[in-house]
PDB file of N, CA and C in Angstrom:
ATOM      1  N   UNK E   1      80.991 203.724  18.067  1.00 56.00           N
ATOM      2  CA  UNK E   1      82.271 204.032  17.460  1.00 56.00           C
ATOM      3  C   UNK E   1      83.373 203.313  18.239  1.00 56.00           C
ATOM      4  N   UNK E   2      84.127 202.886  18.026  1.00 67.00           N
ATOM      5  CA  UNK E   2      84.963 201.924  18.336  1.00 67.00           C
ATOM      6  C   UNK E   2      86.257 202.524  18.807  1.00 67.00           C
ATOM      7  N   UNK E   3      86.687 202.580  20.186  1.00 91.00           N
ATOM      8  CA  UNK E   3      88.029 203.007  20.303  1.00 91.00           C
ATOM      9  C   UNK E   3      89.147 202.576  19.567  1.00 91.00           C
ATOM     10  N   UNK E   4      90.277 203.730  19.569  1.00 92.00           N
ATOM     11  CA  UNK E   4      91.302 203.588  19.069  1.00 92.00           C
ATOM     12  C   UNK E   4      92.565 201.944  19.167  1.00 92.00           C
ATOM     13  N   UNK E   5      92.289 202.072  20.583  1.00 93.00           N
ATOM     14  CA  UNK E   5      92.635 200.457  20.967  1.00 93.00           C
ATOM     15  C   UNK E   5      92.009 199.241  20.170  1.00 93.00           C
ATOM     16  N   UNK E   6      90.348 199.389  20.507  1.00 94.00           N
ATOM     17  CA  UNK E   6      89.812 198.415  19.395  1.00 94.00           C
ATOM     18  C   UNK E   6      90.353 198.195  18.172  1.00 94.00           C
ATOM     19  N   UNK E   7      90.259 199.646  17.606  1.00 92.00           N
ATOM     20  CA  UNK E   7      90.638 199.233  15.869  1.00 92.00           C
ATOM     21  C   UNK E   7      91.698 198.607  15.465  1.00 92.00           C
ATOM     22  N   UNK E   8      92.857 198.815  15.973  1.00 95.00           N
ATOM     23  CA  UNK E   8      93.810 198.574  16.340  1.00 95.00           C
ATOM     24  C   UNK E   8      94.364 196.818  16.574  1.00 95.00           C
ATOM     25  N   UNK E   9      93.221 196.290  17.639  1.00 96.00           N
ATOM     26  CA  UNK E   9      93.223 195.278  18.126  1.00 96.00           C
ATOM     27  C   UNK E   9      92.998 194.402  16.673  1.00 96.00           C
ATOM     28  N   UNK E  10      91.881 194.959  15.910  1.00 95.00           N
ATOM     29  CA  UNK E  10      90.834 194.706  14.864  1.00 95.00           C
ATOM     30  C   UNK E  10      91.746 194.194  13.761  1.00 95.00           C
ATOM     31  N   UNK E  11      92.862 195.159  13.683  1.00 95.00           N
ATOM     32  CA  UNK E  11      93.299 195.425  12.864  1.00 95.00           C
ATOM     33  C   UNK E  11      94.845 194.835  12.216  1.00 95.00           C
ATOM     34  N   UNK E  12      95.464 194.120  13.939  1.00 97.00           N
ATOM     35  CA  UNK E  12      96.269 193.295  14.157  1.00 97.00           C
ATOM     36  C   UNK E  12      95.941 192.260  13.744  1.00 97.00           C
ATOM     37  N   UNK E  13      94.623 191.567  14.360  1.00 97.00           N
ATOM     38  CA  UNK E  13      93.716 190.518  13.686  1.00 97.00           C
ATOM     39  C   UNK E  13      93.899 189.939  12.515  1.00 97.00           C
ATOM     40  N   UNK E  14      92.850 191.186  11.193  1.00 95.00           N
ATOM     41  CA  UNK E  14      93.340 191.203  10.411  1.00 95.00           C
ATOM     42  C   UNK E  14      94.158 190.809   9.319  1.00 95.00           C
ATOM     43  N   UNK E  15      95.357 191.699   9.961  1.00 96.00           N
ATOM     44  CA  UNK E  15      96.581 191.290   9.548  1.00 96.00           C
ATOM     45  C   UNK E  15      97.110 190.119  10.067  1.00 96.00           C
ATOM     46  N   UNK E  16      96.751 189.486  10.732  1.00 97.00           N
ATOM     47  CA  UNK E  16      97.664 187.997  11.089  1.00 97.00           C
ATOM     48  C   UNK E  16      96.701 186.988  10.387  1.00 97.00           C
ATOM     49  N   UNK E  17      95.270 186.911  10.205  1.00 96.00           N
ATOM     50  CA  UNK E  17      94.743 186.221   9.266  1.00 96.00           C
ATOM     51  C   UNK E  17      94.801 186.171   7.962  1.00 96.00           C
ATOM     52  N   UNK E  18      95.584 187.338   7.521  1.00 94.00           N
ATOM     53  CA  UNK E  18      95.688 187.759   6.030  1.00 94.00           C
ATOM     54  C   UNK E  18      97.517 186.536   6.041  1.00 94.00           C
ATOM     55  N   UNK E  19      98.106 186.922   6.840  1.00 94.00           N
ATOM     56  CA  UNK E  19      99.499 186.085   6.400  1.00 94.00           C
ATOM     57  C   UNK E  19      99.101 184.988   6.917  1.00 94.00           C
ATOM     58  N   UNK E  20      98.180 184.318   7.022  1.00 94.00           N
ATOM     59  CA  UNK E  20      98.051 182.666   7.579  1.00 94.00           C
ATOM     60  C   UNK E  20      97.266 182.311   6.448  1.00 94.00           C
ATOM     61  N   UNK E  21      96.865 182.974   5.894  1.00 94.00           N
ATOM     62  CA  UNK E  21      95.476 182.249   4.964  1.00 94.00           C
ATOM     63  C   UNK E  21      96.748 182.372   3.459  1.00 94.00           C
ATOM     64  N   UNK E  22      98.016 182.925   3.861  1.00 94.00           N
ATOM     65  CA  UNK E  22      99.034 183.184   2.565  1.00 94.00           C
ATOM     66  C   UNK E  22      99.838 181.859   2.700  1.00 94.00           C
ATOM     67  N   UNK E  23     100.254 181.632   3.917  1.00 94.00           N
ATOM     68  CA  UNK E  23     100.871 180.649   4.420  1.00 94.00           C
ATOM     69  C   UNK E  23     100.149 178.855   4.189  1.00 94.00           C
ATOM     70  N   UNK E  24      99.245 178.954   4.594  1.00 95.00           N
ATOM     71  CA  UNK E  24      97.960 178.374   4.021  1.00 95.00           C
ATOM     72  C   UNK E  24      97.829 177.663   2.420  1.00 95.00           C
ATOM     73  N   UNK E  25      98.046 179.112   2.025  1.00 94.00           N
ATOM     74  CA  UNK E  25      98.026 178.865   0.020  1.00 94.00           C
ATOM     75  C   UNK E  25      99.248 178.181  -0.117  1.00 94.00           C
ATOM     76  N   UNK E  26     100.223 178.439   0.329  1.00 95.00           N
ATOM     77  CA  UNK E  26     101.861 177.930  -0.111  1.00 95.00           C
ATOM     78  C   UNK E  26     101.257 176.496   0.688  1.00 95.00           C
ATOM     79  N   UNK E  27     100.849 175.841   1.377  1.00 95.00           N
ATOM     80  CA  UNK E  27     101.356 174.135   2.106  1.00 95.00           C
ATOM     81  C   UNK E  27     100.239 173.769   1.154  1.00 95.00           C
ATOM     82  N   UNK E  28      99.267 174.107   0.204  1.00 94.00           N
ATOM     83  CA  UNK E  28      98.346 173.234   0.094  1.00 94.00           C
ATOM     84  C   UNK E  28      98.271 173.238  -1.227  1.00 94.00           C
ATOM     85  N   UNK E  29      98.180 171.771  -1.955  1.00 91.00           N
ATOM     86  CA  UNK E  29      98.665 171.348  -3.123  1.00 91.00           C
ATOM     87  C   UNK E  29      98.348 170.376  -3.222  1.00 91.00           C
ATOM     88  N   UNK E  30      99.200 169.745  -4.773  1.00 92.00           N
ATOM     89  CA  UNK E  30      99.178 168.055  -4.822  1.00 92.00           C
ATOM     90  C   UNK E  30     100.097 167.781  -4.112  1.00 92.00           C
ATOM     91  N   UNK E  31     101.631 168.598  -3.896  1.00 91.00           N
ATOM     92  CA  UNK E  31     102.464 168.275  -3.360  1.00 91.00           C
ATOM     93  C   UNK E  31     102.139 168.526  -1.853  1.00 91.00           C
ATOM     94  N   UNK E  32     102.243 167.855  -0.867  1.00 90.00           N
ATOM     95  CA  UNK E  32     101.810 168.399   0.618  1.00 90.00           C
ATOM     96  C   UNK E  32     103.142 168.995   1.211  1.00 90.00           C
ATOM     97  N   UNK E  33     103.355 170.467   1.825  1.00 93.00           N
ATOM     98  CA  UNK E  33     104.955 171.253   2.153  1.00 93.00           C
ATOM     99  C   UNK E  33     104.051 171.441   3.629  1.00 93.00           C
ATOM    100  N   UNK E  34     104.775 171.123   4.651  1.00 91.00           N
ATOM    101  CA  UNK E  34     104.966 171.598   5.677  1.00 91.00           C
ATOM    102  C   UNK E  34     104.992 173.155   5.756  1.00 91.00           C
ATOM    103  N   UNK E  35     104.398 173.756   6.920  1.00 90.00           N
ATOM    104  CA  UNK E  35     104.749 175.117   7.615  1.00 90.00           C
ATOM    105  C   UNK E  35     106.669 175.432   7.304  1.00 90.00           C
ATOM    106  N   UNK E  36     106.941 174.406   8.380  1.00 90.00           N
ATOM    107  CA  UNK E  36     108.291 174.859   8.719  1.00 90.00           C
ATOM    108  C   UNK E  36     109.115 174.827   7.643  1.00 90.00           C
ATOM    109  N   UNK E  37     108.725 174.057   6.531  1.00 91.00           N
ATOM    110  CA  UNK E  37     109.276 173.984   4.971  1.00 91.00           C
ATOM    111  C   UNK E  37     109.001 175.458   3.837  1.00 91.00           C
ATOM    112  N   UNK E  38     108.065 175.832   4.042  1.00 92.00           N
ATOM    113  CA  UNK E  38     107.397 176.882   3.545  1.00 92.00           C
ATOM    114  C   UNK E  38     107.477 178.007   4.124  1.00 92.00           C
ATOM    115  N   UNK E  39     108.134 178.017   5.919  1.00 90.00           N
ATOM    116  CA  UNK E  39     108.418 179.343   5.677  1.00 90.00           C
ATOM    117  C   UNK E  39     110.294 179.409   5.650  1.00 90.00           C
ATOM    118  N   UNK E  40     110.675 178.246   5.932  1.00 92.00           N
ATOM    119  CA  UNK E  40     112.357 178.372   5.715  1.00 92.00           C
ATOM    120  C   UNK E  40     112.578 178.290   3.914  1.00 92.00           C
ATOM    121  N   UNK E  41     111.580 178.348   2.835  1.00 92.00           N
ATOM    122  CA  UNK E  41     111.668 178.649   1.821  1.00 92.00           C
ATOM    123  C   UNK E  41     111.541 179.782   1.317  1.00 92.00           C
ATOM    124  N   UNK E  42     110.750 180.489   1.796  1.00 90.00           N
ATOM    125  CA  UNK E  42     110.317 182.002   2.108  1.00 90.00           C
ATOM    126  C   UNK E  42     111.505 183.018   2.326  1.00 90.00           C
ATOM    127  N   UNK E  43     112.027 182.512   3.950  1.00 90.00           N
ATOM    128  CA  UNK E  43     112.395 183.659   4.716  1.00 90.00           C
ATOM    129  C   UNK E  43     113.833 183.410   4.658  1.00 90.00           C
ATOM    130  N   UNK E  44     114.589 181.825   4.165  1.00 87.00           N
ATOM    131  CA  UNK E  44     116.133 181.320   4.225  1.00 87.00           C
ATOM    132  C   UNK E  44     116.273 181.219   2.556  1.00 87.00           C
ATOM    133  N   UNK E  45     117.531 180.275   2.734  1.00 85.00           N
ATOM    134  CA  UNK E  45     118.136 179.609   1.526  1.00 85.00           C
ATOM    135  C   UNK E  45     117.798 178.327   1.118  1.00 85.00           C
ATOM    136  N   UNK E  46     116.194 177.756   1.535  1.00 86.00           N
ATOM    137  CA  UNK E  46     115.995 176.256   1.424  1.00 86.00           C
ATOM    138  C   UNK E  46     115.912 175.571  -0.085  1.00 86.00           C
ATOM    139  N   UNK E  47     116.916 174.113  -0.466  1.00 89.00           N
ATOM    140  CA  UNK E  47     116.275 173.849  -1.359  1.00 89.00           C
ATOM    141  C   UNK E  47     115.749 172.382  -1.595  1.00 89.00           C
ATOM    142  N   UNK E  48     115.790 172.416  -3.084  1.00 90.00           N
ATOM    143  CA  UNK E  48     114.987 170.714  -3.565  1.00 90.00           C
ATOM    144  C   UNK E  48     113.754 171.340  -3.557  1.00 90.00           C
ATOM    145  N   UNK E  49     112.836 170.184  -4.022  1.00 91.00           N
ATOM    146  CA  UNK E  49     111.757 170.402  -4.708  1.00 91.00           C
ATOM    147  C   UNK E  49     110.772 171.111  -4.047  1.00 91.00           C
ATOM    148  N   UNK E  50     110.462 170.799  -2.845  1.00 91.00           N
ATOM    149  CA  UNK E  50     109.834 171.685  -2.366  1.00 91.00           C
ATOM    150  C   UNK E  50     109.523 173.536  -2.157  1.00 91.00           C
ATOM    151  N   UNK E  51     111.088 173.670  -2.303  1.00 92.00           N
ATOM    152  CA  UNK E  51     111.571 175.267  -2.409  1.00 92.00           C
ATOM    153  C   UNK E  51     111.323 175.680  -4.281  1.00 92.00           C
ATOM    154  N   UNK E  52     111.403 174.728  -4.953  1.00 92.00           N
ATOM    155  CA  UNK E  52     111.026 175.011  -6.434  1.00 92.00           C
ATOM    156  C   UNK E  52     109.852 175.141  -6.780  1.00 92.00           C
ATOM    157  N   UNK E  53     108.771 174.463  -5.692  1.00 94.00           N
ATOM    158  CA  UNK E  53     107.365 174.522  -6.263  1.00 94.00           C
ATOM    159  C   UNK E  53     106.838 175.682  -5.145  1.00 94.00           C
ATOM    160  N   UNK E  54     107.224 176.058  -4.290  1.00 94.00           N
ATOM    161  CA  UNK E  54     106.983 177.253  -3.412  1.00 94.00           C
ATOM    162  C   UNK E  54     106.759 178.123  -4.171  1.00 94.00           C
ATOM    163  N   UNK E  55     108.459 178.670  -4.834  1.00 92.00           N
ATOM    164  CA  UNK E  55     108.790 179.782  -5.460  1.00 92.00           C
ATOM    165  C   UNK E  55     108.233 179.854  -6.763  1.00 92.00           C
ATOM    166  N   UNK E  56     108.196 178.622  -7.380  1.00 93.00           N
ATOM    167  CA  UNK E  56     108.209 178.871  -8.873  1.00 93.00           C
ATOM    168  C   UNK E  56     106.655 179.265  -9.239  1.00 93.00           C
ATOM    169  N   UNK E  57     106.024 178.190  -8.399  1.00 94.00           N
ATOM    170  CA  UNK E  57     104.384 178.406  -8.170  1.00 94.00           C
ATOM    171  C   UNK E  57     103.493 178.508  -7.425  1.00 94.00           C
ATOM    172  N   UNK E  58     103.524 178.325  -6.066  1.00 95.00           N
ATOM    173  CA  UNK E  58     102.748 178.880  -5.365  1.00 95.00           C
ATOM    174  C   UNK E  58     102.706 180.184  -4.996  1.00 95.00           C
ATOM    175  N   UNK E  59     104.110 180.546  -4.797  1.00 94.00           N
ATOM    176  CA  UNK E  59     103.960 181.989  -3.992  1.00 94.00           C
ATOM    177  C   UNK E  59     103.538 183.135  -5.310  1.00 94.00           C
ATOM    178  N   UNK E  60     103.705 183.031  -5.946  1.00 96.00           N
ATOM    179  CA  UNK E  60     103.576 184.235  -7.275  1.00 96.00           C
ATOM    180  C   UNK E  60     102.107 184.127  -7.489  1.00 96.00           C
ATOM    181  N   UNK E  61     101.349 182.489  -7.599  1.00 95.00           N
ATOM    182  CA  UNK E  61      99.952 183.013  -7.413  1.00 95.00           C
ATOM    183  C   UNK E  61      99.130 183.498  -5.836  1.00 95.00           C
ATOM    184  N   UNK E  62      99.719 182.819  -4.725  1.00 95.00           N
ATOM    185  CA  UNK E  62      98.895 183.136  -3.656  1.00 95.00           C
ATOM    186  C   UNK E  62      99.195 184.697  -3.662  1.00 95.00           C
ATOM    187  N   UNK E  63     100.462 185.519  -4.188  1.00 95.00           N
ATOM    188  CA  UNK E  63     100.651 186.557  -3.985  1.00 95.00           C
ATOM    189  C   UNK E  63      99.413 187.495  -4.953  1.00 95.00           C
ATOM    190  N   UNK E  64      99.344 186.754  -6.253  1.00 96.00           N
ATOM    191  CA  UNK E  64      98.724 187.715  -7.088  1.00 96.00           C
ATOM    192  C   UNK E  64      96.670 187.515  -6.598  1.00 96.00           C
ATOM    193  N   UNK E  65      96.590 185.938  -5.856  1.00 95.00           N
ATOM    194  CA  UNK E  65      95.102 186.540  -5.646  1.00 95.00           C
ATOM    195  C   UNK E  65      95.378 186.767  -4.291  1.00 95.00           C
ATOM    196  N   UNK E  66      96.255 187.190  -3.430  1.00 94.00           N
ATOM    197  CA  UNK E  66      95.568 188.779  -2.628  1.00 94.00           C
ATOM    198  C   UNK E  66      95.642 189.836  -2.892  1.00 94.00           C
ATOM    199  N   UNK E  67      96.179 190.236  -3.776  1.00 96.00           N
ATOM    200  CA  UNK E  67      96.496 191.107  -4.491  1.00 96.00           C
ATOM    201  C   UNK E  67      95.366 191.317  -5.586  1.00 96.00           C
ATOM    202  N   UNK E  68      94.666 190.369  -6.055  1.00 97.00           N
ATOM    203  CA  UNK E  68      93.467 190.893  -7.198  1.00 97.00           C
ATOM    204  C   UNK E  68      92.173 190.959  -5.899  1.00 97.00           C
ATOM    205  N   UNK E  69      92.194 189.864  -5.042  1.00 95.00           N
ATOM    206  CA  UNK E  69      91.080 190.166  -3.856  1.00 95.00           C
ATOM    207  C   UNK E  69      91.246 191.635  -3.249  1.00 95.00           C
ATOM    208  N   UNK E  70      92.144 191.878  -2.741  1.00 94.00           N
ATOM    209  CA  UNK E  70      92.615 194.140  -2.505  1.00 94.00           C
ATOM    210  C   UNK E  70      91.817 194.903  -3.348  1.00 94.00           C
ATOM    211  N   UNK E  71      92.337 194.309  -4.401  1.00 97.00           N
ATOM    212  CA  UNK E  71      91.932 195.529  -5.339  1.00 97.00           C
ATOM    213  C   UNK E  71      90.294 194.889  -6.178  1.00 97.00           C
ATOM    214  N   UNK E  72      89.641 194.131  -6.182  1.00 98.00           N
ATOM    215  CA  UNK E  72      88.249 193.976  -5.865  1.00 98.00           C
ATOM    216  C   UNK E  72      87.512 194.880  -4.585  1.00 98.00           C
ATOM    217  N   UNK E  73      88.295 194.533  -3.785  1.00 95.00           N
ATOM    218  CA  UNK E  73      87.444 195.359  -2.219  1.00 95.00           C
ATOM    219  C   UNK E  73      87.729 196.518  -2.632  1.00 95.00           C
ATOM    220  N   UNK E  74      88.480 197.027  -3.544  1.00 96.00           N
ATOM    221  CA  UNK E  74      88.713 198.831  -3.334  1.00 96.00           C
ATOM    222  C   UNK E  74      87.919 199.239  -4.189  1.00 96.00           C
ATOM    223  N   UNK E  75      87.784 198.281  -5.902  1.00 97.00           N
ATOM    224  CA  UNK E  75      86.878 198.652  -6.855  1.00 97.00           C
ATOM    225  C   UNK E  75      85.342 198.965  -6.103  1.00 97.00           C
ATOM    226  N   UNK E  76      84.965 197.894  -5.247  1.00 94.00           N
ATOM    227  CA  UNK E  76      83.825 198.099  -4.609  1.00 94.00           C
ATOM    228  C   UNK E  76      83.664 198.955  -3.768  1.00 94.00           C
ATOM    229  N   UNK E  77      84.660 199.364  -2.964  1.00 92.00           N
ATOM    230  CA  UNK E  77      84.398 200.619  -1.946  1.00 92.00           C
ATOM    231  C   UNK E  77      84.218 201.743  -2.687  1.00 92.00           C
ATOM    232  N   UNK E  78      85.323 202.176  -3.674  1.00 94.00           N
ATOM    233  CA  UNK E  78      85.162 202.850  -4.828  1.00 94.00           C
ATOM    234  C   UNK E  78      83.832 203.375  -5.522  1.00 94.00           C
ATOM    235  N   UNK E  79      83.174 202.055  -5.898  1.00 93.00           N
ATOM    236  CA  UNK E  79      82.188 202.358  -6.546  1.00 93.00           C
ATOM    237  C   UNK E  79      80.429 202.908  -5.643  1.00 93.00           C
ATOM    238  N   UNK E  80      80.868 202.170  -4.212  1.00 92.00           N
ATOM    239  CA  UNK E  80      79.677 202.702  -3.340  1.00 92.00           C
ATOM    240  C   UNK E  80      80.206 204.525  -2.943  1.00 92.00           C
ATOM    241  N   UNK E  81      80.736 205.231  -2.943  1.00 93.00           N
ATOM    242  CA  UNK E  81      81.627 206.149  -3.173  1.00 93.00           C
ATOM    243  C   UNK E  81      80.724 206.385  -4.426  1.00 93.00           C
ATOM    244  N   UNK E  82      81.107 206.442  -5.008  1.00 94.00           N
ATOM    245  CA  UNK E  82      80.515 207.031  -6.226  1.00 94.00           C
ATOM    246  C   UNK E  82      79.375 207.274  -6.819  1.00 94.00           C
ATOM    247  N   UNK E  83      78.742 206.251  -6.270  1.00 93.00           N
ATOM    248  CA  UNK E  83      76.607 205.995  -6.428  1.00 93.00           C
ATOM    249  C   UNK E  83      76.282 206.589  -5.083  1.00 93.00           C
ATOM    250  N   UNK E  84      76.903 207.242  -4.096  1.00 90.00           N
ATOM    251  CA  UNK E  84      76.780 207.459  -2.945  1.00 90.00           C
ATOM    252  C   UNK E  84      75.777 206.535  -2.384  1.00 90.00           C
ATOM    253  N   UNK E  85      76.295 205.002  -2.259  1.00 84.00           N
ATOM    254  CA  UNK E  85      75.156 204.056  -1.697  1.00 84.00           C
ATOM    255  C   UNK E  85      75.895 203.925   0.124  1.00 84.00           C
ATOM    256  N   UNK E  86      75.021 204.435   0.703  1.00 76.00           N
ATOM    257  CA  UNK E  86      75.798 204.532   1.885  1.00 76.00           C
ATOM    258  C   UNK E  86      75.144 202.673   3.029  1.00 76.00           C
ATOM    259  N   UNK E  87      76.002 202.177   2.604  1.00 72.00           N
ATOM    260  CA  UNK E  87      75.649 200.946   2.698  1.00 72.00           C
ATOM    261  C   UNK E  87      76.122 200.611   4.104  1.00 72.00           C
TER     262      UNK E  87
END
């Protein structure tokens, strides 16, 4: 069983691989956007084309498949839950 610290540690992890692999989805394209472009599009007022293809299209899908990947992992936890498959 894993201390509280561990999980924790685990869990920071995690979460910093989950916003890099988001960060990730936004630079990679036909168009090639820099980090520092992609997140001053994000987090400022950046524009030109780059800030148009961020917003208009990358971020709304990288947002919606982690968002359908979530809720896959929950359908499945869900459903072992339910067949009581204690996996």
């Amino acid at each position: 069983m894993p201390t509280r610290r561990r999980a924790l540690l685990i869990l920071a992890a995690l979460t910093g691989l989950a916003q890099l692999s988001i960060v990730v989805a936004l630079m990679v394209g036909s168009i090639p956007i820099g980090p520092v472009e992609v997140l001053s599009t994000v987090f400022g007022d950046a524009v030109g084309t780059a800030a148009d293809v961020v917003r208009s299209l990358r971020l709304p899908r990288a947002l919606t498949g982690f968002a359908c990947g979530g809720l896959l992992a929950l359908a499945g936890a869900l459903l072992q839950v339910l067949l009581r498959n204690p996996l």
